[in-house]
XYZ file of C-alpha atoms in Angstrom:
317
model
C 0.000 0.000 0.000
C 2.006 3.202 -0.824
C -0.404 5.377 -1.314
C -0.216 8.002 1.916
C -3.433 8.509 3.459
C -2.566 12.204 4.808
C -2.850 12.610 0.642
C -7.024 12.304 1.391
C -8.330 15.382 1.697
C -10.709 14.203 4.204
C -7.728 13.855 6.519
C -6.717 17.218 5.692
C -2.893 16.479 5.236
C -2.279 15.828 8.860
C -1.635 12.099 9.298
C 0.356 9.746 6.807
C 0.976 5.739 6.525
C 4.251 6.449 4.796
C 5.480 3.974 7.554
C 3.727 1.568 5.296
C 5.715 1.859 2.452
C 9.183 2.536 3.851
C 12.345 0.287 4.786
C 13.777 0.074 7.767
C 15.794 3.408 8.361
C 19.804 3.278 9.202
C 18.693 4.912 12.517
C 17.139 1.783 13.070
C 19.881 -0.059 12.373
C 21.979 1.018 14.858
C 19.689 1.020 17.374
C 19.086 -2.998 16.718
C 23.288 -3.041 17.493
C 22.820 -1.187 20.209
C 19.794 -3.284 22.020
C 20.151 -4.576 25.835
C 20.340 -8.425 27.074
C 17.533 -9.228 28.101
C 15.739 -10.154 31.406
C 14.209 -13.737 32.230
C 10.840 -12.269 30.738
C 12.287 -11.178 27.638
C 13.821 -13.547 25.783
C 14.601 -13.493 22.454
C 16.784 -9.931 22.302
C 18.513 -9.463 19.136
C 20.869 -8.396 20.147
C 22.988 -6.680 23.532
C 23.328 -3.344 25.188
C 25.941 -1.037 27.065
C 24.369 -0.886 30.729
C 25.274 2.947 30.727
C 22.567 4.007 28.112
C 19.431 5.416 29.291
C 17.595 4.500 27.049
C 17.539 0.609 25.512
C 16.035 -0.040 22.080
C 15.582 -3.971 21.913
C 14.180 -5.838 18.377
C 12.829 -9.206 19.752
C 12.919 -11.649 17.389
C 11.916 -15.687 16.558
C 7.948 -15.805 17.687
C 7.821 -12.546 19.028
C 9.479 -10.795 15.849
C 8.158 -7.765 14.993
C 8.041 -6.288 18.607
C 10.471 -3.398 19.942
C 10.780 -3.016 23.362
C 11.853 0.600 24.618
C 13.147 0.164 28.077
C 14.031 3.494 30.380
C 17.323 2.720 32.234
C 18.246 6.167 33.812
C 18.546 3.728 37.564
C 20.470 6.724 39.567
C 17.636 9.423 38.577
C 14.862 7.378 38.797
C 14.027 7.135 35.112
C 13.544 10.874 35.296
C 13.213 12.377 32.073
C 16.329 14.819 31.508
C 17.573 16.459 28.152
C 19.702 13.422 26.935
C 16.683 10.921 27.456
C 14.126 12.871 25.633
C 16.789 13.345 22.661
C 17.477 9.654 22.712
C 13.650 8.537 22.721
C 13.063 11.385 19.809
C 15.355 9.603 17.687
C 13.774 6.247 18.347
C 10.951 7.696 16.930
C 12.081 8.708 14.060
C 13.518 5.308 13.421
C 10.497 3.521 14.585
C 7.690 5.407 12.421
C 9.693 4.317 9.160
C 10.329 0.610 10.160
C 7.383 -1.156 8.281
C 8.948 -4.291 9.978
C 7.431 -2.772 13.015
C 4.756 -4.356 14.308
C 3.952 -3.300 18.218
C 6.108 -1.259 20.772
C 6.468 -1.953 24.345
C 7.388 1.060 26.811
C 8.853 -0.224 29.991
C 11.161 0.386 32.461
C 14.938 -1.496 32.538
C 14.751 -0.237 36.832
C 13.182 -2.246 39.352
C 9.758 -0.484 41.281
C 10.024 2.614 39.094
C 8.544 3.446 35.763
C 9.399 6.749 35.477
C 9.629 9.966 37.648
C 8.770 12.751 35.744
C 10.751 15.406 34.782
C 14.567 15.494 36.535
C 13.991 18.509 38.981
C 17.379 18.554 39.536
C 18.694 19.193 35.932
C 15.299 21.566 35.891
C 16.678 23.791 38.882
C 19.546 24.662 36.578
C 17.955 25.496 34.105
C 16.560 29.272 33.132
C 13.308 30.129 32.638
C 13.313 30.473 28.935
C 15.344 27.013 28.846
C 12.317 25.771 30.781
C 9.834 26.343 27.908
C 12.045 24.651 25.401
C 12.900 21.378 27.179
C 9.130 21.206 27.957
C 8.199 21.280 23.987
C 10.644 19.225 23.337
C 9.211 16.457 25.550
C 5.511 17.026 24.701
C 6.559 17.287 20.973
C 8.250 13.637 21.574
C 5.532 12.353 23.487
C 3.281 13.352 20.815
C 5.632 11.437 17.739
C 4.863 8.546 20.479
C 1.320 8.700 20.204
C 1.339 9.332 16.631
C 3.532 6.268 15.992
C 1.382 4.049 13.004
C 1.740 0.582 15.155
C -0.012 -0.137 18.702
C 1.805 0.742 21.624
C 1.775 -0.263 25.097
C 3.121 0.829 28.341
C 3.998 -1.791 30.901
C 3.747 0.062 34.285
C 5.813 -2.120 36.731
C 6.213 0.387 39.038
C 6.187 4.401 40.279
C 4.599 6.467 36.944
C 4.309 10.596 38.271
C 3.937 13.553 36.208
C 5.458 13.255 32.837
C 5.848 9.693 33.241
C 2.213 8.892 33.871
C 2.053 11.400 30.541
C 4.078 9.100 28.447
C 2.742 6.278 29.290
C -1.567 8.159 28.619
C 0.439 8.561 24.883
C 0.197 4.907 24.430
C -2.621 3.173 23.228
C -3.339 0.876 26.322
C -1.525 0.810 29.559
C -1.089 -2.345 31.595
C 0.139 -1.821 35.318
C 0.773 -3.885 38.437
C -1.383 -3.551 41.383
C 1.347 -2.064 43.774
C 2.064 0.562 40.490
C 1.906 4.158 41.320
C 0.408 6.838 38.708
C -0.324 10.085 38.989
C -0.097 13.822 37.658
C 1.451 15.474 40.729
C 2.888 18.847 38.826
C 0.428 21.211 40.839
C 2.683 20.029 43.884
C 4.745 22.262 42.400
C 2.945 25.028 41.385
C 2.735 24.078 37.265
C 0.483 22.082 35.592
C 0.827 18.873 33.189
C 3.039 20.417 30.151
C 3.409 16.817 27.786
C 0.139 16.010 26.794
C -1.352 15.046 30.435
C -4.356 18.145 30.678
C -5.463 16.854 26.871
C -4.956 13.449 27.414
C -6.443 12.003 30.830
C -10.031 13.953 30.567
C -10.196 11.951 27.097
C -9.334 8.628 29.008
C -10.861 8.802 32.026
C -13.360 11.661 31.546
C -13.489 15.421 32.591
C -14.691 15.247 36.045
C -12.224 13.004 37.183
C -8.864 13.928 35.523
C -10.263 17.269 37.114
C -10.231 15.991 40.439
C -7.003 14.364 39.880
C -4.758 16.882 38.302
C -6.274 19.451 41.063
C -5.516 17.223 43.811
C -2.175 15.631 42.733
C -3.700 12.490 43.919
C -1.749 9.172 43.211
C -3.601 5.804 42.463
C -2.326 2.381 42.588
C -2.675 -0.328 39.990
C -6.464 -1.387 41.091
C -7.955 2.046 41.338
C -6.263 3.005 38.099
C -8.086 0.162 36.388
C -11.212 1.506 38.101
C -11.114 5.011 36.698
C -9.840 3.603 33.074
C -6.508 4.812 33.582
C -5.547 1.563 32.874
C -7.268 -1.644 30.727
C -5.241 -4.051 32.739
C -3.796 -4.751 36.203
C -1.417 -8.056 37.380
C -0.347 -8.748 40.600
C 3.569 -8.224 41.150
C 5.767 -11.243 40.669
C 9.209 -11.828 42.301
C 11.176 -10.858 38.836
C 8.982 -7.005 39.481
C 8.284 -7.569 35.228
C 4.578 -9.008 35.468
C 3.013 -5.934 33.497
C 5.787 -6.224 31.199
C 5.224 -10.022 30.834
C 1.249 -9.307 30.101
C 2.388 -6.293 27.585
C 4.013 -8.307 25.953
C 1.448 -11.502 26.099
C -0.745 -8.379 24.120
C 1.309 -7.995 21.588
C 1.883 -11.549 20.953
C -1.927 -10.939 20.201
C -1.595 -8.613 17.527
C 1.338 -10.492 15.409
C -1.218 -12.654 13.853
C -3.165 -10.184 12.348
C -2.986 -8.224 8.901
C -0.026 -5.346 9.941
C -1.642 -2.880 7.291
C -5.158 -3.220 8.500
C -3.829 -2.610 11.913
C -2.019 0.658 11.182
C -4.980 1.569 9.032
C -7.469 0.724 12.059
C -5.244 2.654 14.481
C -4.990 5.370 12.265
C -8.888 5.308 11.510
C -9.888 5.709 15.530
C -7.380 8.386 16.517
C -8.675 10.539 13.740
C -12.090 9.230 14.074
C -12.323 9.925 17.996
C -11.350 14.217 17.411
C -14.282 14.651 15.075
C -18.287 14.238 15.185
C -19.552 10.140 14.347
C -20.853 11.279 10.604
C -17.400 12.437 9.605
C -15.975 9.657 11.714
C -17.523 7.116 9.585
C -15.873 8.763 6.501
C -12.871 8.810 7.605
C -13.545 4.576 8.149
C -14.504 4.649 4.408
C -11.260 6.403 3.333
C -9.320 4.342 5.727
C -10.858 1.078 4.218
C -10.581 1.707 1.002
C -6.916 1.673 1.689
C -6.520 -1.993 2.296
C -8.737 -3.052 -0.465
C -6.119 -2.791 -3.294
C -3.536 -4.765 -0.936
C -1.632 -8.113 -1.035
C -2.637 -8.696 2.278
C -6.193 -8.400 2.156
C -5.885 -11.017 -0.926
C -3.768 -13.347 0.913
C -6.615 -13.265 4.094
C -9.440 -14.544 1.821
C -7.224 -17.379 -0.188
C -5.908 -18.149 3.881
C -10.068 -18.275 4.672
C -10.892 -20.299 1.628
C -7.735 -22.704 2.292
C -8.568 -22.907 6.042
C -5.005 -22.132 6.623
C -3.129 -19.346 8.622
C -2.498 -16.558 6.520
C 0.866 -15.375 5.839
C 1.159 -12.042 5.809
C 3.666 -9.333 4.288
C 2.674 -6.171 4.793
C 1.857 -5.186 1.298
């Protein structure tokens, strides 16, 4: 499918599948050289890591190919999100959005009891106000290539998630947390207010009322009450390894291999744009979206799978 939907006027421009279409970058190249060893719960790494970078970019492979797990590793700062972090997750971006081989991306944490932090105060108290502003759009600009990535994403919450950690992981498109997890949008604590995405994104999760009450009171939730509110669509009980929402992220995207990877991005890309506008032009944008996967290989390959009672075999084309 090469064809770009952002090329539909109905779309206005704003959202392309050239993800679809494209090769797997150099960028993302390197980063497969530079992925971690991996934990009990992850086998299958491509490949292995320096333990110093903050940031590990892993390409699982044999049944789970397809799958890139993004694991913070910032242990002294608490996963806190400093300059260097947010320009190493930027570029993973970029690398991931042009992978077609893509297929689902885990965000975790590589730190024990700690997703992320938020923002590193202490690198923040050095900074000038101006400088303020423009690390702040630089992390809700990243956040926002996040959510705009063309494949599913999922955050594994294994552990503390405050402020613009609880912001990256609302950017995904389901979040799966332990019980004993921690979330919560705490910046009024400190006289600001959620700067990445949080203000725009929890009322459309949970619903207006209650982010409300949330953001205002800087309250934190735990892994039950999150999946209460619909902060969260899953919840596990801790396990010894401290990796059990990791282990049931990644059971998810076992779930998705299966299926047609074109129709996915399409479907993704179909409900984001479909959920900003009213139903009617909603259900236009599923006919334009649709229409994209009806000249594909894949869609051909599904039927003759169907008709052969077979698994189908698909390409991505």
């Amino acid at each position: 499918m090469a064809a770009a939907l952002g090329g539909l006027g109905l779309l206005q421009g704003r959202v392309r599948l050239a993800a679809v279409a494209a090769a797997a970058s150099p960028l993302s190249r390197r980063l497969v050289r530079g992925g971690a060893a991996c934990s009990p719960a992850g086998r299958g790494y491509s490949s292995e890591a320096k333990g110093e970078e903050e940031l590990r970019v892993r390409y699982l492979d044999d049944e789970n190919q397809g799958i890139v797990v993004l694991g913070l590793n910032r242990s002294h700062a608490k996963n806190a999100l400093n300059k260097n972090l947010i320009k190493m997750m930027s570029k993973a971006m970029d690398a991931l959005k042009s992978d077609k081989k893509v297929r689902t991306v885990i965000f975790r944490s590589e730190v024990p009891g700690i997703f992320c932090a938020g923002a590193d105060l202490k690198e923040r108290a050095k900074m000038h106000s101006s400088e303020v502003s423009s690390f702040v759009s630089k992390a809700r600009a990243t956040i926002n290539e996040m959510a705009n990535l063309p494949v599913p994403t999922i955050a594994a919450i294994d552990g503390t998630a405050l402020g613009g950690g609880l912001e990256l992981a609302l950017a995904c498109d389901i979040r799966v947390a332990a019980s004993s997890a921690k979330m919560g949008l705490v910046e009024t604590k400190l006289a600001i207010i959620p700067g990445a995405g949080g203000t725009q994104r929890l009322p459309r999760i949970i619903g207006v009322s209650l982010a409300k009450e949330l953001i205002f009171s800087a309250r934190i939730v735990d892994g039950e009450e999150a999946r209460a509110i619909g902060l969260i669509s899953h919840v596990v009980e801790q396990n010894d390894s401290g990796d059990a929402a990791y282990r049931r992220a990644l059971a998810l995207a076992q779930e998705f291999l299966p299926q047609g990877p074109l129709a996915i991005r399409v479907a993704k890309l179909a409900i984001n744009q479909g959920m900003e506008v009213d139903l009617v032009t909603g259900l236009a944008i599923e006919e334009a979206c649709y229409a994209q996967t009806i000249p594909t290989k894949d869609r051909i390959e599904g039927l003759l799978a169907f008709k052969e009672k077979r698994p189908p075999r698909y390409k991505g084309e």
